[in-house]
């Protein structure tokens, strides 16, 4: 059968060093971990990789470490572990992981796979954007780190070079409340029609955002971030932790909406996506700010 | 092991695996013989079929919704190593036409393709991947034609005819219903134009089967289907082989819901098997499955009701247009239902209605659970709510007041001659306890795990619906089933074996057949033989009819067997047969005194009877007025839906979906509940999310990633009240169960969303963007 079917080569490295060597020697090899994206493509006959690089036996990829005060999340860590192990340090990411597929998918699918697919709808991306994460890319040539906001270059495209693999994601532990919200036409097991993540960074007097499924790539709503951070600072709200003016919340929502450039597709219209982004931005900001205020009430701390 | 599966290693079931559990009579809920296997993943579905030396068939389909085939070049495909055959229409030995009502659909396209996905060529090869690659190497030259994709344009005079030989052009069928003279004036008039999208059956087991040539020009086909005999006739016609040269055997069916009434891979696998002389397996992928079976007809509905100031109905007017797609399938019968049942279970003194089904270049549409009544119900229930609002009446009481009662004529003038508890059903659902206030758990809120609201924008709404459906095949169809029952002795014990061709598709008929045999013959051991065409037709597993019709046939055969056994016992015992009964594997006297063991009476002489059983005849409705006793039985159900809607995001959480349904007699109460739960969710799915999206004749979402069906998180708790008003005309008083809940649940959900959102929503599925726009 192999003679007539040209079955793909299947590489099974058992160490990170081996994996990088294989990728260098076979840049056409497509990495596979959980297979929750790739195998759908293969099964639908939309993609026939000439070679596969199985990363499931590379132990280094499954590690969660702390490096320089940041969480270093191995690319092979599945969604299920983000929920159980990282809920307090990376709450936004854990919330996003909870919305992924079914329990079976959450057990298989990984952070590295989500990034590697680089889908505008990837659920990890908005919270990683909001948290200011960096993606660690490696090859036999060396290691580099790319801010996640610069990682995506187009729909299902990224800065990953043919000989590179995603090693890990570096994310600072949350210093303030984080939120993630995802729209789907049913109550579970949906690909995001639109998603939004928000992180308050009180120590930096900064707000982080991430938009999913509403532009060719996941993206930040930079203007909305700067506007809100500035207004909060100007009104002394970071330290006073007073209530947010309604007008501020509304304007933040409008600016998040303006940051999107969605399309009409089978999952929803562009108008709907813009509309719900504004709603999600307002709601997640309100929830996060309420949490920020109640933190003060509980602890008496000021940031 | 199950009684109806075909084991994966050989198409022949092993005899020792067929004895079902030994308890469970009518009214009990014995464990299903296939239940444990299905839950543990061991059940052999048709996709698990395997045969030594088998090869794999694949189908090349048209990418265009309408095109002329200029040329087909199979040279490259045939040259690929591992390929055994490549077939086109030119290789069809018999009549290249199939179809349930009109044989208008080629097994393989000839000069024209009429929908995206129409089969054009077949490949058999030693491996499915080889076959797929070879299929991709078939060169088909198409001349693309303009596609007719708007059903409202199908009958325009300048629209080209898709089937020039069809006597009524692009009109598949038109059914007018006129009653009670000219439409009068009415002080209150409500009207609506409603649109229903294209739902898919979304069964989990894709089309698959195995064709095994017999070396003498015939073939055995193991296939997941709803009606073996209609498949057999169509297969033989296309293959050009004689009666019974194609023998069909039911393979494990992974759901049907109407989507397996038409042929899919049946003829294709047989064509390849006879050409190659090898067993051929075909198994569709999920994507191909969306092109491999018909869908529920999308419909445009224009309705108008006139009423007195108190809401008493004076007239109903309606125009229903069903998009039949490229081939007729069962469009005619769907239109018949949409016409004769299209105004719902209400009393209308005057009716002026017309239902039409048309040809287009959209995907072919045909049978799906609820069959023409599902679409109509959204419109008539919308108008009952609108009428209630206009006259200031309670929507439940308005329905109760206008609801049919036993003895009333329906809109075709047929007297409802058994229970018609419309008022009771709708009041029962109203009187059920309402769910509590919404909680704070995300999983109970619209948006669910998506964390889109913590209560902001959420409004609650309640909606009601009451509907009815015909049971069994209608309009003069000779609707019968055949059963063979044999009473014999195995290992000293009496055993009843029951053989029919009825398709178990998941509904539980295998349990019901055994329960009937146990009840009628007083035996504990019952064997249900595999369904195949070695016995006469059982009719289709459709129209909620199998417990009624095949159940009736099994009972009739049991009665014949029992009479002979009791005659034999009476002769031996010297008492009148009329004084004897069968019970507990014994022959007993009227008072229960044991007179003889049944095994002793049977000895070495089994008793076997085969019989055909028919329900009451029906008639085709008058072609001008639609009047006539078109249907054999009516089944009624009501739903109350409670929903929470996030009106800012358009997301919906159904909080409760409560129902009451009259089932006549619950032969298997657990199975009845299962049917009502499943049917309710399927109807809810149409209201909320289930739609095959078609643009310019192209299907845009042929996957379970984008064709969404409700998950468990979308499925609310259901209170179910089962009424048992026996139908005196039906065996045991049964009334079909499977379809009614699919009809009444959707309109209740749609009404609840309208109430919650305060929006006049006139289309289903209701997408989030409709709610927020």
PDB file of N, CA and C in Angstrom, chain B residues 217-250:
ATOM      1  N   UNK B 217     -24.817 -13.429 -10.488  1.00  0.00           N
ATOM      2  CA  UNK B 217     -25.498 -12.227 -10.983  1.00  0.00           C
ATOM      3  C   UNK B 217     -26.296 -11.511  -9.927  1.00  0.00           C
ATOM      4  N   UNK B 218     -26.403 -12.107  -8.764  1.00  0.00           N
ATOM      5  CA  UNK B 218     -27.148 -11.468  -7.678  1.00  0.00           C
ATOM      6  C   UNK B 218     -26.211 -10.890  -6.643  1.00  0.00           C
ATOM      7  N   UNK B 219     -26.795 -10.288  -5.612  1.00  0.00           N
ATOM      8  CA  UNK B 219     -25.987  -9.593  -4.625  1.00  0.00           C
ATOM      9  C   UNK B 219     -26.723  -9.581  -3.295  1.00  0.00           C
ATOM     10  N   UNK B 220     -25.938  -9.661  -2.216  1.00  0.00           N
ATOM     11  CA  UNK B 220     -26.473  -9.434  -0.878  1.00  0.00           C
ATOM     12  C   UNK B 220     -25.974  -8.078  -0.405  1.00  0.00           C
ATOM     13  N   UNK B 221     -26.905  -7.238   0.018  1.00  0.00           N
ATOM     14  CA  UNK B 221     -26.532  -5.899   0.470  1.00  0.00           C
ATOM     15  C   UNK B 221     -26.876  -5.750   1.944  1.00  0.00           C
ATOM     16  N   UNK B 222     -25.854  -5.444   2.734  1.00  0.00           N
ATOM     17  CA  UNK B 222     -26.017  -5.184   4.172  1.00  0.00           C
ATOM     18  C   UNK B 222     -25.952  -3.669   4.346  1.00  0.00           C
ATOM     19  N   UNK B 223     -27.019  -3.096   4.845  1.00  0.00           N
ATOM     20  CA  UNK B 223     -27.090  -1.639   4.782  1.00  0.00           C
ATOM     21  C   UNK B 223     -27.957  -1.095   5.917  1.00  0.00           C
ATOM     22  N   UNK B 224     -27.615   0.109   6.352  1.00  0.00           N
ATOM     23  CA  UNK B 224     -28.433   0.828   7.338  1.00  0.00           C
ATOM     24  C   UNK B 224     -29.524   1.577   6.596  1.00  0.00           C
ATOM     25  N   UNK B 225     -30.757   1.236   6.869  1.00  0.00           N
ATOM     26  CA  UNK B 225     -31.849   1.807   6.092  1.00  0.00           C
ATOM     27  C   UNK B 225     -33.111   1.855   6.935  1.00  0.00           C
ATOM     28  N   UNK B 226     -34.174   2.426   6.350  1.00  0.00           N
ATOM     29  CA  UNK B 226     -35.460   2.492   7.043  1.00  0.00           C
ATOM     30  C   UNK B 226     -36.486   1.547   6.438  1.00  0.00           C
ATOM     31  N   UNK B 227     -36.237   1.101   5.198  1.00  0.00           N
ATOM     32  CA  UNK B 227     -37.236   0.253   4.545  1.00  0.00           C
ATOM     33  C   UNK B 227     -36.509  -0.629   3.530  1.00  0.00           C
ATOM     34  N   UNK B 228     -36.254  -1.851   3.937  1.00  0.00           N
ATOM     35  CA  UNK B 228     -35.468  -2.761   3.099  1.00  0.00           C
ATOM     36  C   UNK B 228     -36.131  -3.018   1.745  1.00  0.00           C
ATOM     37  N   UNK B 229     -37.453  -3.170   1.723  1.00  0.00           N
ATOM     38  CA  UNK B 229     -38.101  -3.617   0.484  1.00  0.00           C
ATOM     39  C   UNK B 229     -38.173  -2.547  -0.590  1.00  0.00           C
ATOM     40  N   UNK B 230     -38.351  -1.308  -0.187  1.00  0.00           N
ATOM     41  CA  UNK B 230     -38.358  -0.268  -1.218  1.00  0.00           C
ATOM     42  C   UNK B 230     -36.947  -0.066  -1.757  1.00  0.00           C
ATOM     43  N   UNK B 231     -35.947  -0.253  -0.895  1.00  0.00           N
ATOM     44  CA  UNK B 231     -34.558  -0.249  -1.368  1.00  0.00           C
ATOM     45  C   UNK B 231     -34.337  -1.377  -2.371  1.00  0.00           C
ATOM     46  N   UNK B 232     -34.822  -2.553  -2.002  1.00  0.00           N
ATOM     47  CA  UNK B 232     -34.599  -3.736  -2.838  1.00  0.00           C
ATOM     48  C   UNK B 232     -35.159  -3.525  -4.249  1.00  0.00           C
ATOM     49  N   UNK B 233     -36.379  -3.004  -4.316  1.00  0.00           N
ATOM     50  CA  UNK B 233     -36.993  -2.802  -5.634  1.00  0.00           C
ATOM     51  C   UNK B 233     -36.185  -1.831  -6.475  1.00  0.00           C
ATOM     52  N   UNK B 234     -35.752  -0.744  -5.834  1.00  0.00           N
ATOM     53  CA  UNK B 234     -34.999   0.268  -6.590  1.00  0.00           C
ATOM     54  C   UNK B 234     -33.641  -0.284  -7.022  1.00  0.00           C
ATOM     55  N   UNK B 235     -32.997  -1.023  -6.141  1.00  0.00           N
ATOM     56  CA  UNK B 235     -31.671  -1.578  -6.463  1.00  0.00           C
ATOM     57  C   UNK B 235     -31.799  -2.547  -7.645  1.00  0.00           C
ATOM     58  N   UNK B 236     -32.782  -3.412  -7.598  1.00  0.00           N
ATOM     59  CA  UNK B 236     -32.937  -4.411  -8.671  1.00  0.00           C
ATOM     60  C   UNK B 236     -33.234  -3.751 -10.007  1.00  0.00           C
ATOM     61  N   UNK B 237     -33.997  -2.677  -9.952  1.00  0.00           N
ATOM     62  CA  UNK B 237     -34.359  -1.989 -11.184  1.00  0.00           C
ATOM     63  C   UNK B 237     -33.116  -1.373 -11.830  1.00  0.00           C
ATOM     64  N   UNK B 238     -32.288  -0.745 -11.011  1.00  0.00           N
ATOM     65  CA  UNK B 238     -31.094  -0.102 -11.566  1.00  0.00           C
ATOM     66  C   UNK B 238     -30.085  -1.153 -12.031  1.00  0.00           C
ATOM     67  N   UNK B 239     -29.997  -2.250 -11.270  1.00  0.00           N
ATOM     68  CA  UNK B 239     -29.037  -3.294 -11.639  1.00  0.00           C
ATOM     69  C   UNK B 239     -29.545  -4.127 -12.815  1.00  0.00           C
ATOM     70  N   UNK B 240     -30.841  -4.039 -13.085  1.00  0.00           N
ATOM     71  CA  UNK B 240     -31.412  -4.844 -14.161  1.00  0.00           C
ATOM     72  C   UNK B 240     -31.396  -6.322 -13.821  1.00  0.00           C
ATOM     73  N   UNK B 241     -31.656  -6.653 -12.574  1.00  0.00           N
ATOM     74  CA  UNK B 241     -31.688  -8.057 -12.154  1.00  0.00           C
ATOM     75  C   UNK B 241     -33.081  -8.400 -11.650  1.00  0.00           C
ATOM     76  N   UNK B 242     -33.363  -9.675 -11.572  1.00  0.00           N
ATOM     77  CA  UNK B 242     -34.714 -10.135 -11.294  1.00  0.00           C
ATOM     78  C   UNK B 242     -35.106  -9.999  -9.836  1.00  0.00           C
ATOM     79  N   UNK B 243     -36.378 -10.304  -9.571  1.00  0.00           N
ATOM     80  CA  UNK B 243     -36.871 -10.225  -8.206  1.00  0.00           C
ATOM     81  C   UNK B 243     -36.047 -11.120  -7.279  1.00  0.00           C
ATOM     82  N   UNK B 244     -35.719 -10.617  -6.157  1.00  0.00           N
ATOM     83  CA  UNK B 244     -34.971 -11.335  -5.128  1.00  0.00           C
ATOM     84  C   UNK B 244     -33.543 -11.688  -5.538  1.00  0.00           C
ATOM     85  N   UNK B 245     -33.077 -11.135  -6.654  1.00  0.00           N
ATOM     86  CA  UNK B 245     -31.658 -11.305  -6.975  1.00  0.00           C
ATOM     87  C   UNK B 245     -30.809 -10.365  -6.123  1.00  0.00           C
ATOM     88  N   UNK B 246     -31.422  -9.321  -5.616  1.00  0.00           N
ATOM     89  CA  UNK B 246     -30.766  -8.509  -4.591  1.00  0.00           C
ATOM     90  C   UNK B 246     -31.461  -8.804  -3.269  1.00  0.00           C
ATOM     91  N   UNK B 247     -30.683  -9.297  -2.336  1.00  0.00           N
ATOM     92  CA  UNK B 247     -31.240  -9.616  -1.018  1.00  0.00           C
ATOM     93  C   UNK B 247     -30.675  -8.606  -0.025  1.00  0.00           C
ATOM     94  N   UNK B 248     -31.568  -7.923   0.675  1.00  0.00           N
ATOM     95  CA  UNK B 248     -31.116  -6.869   1.584  1.00  0.00           C
ATOM     96  C   UNK B 248     -31.219  -7.327   3.032  1.00  0.00           C
ATOM     97  N   UNK B 249     -30.226  -6.916   3.792  1.00  0.00           N
ATOM     98  CA  UNK B 249     -30.130  -7.280   5.202  1.00  0.00           C
ATOM     99  C   UNK B 249     -29.874  -6.001   5.991  1.00  0.00           C
ATOM    100  N   UNK B 250     -30.597  -5.850   7.082  1.00  0.00           N
ATOM    101  CA  UNK B 250     -30.413  -4.632   7.872  1.00  0.00           C
ATOM    102  C   UNK B 250     -29.105  -4.699   8.651  1.00  0.00           C
TER     103      UNK B 250
END
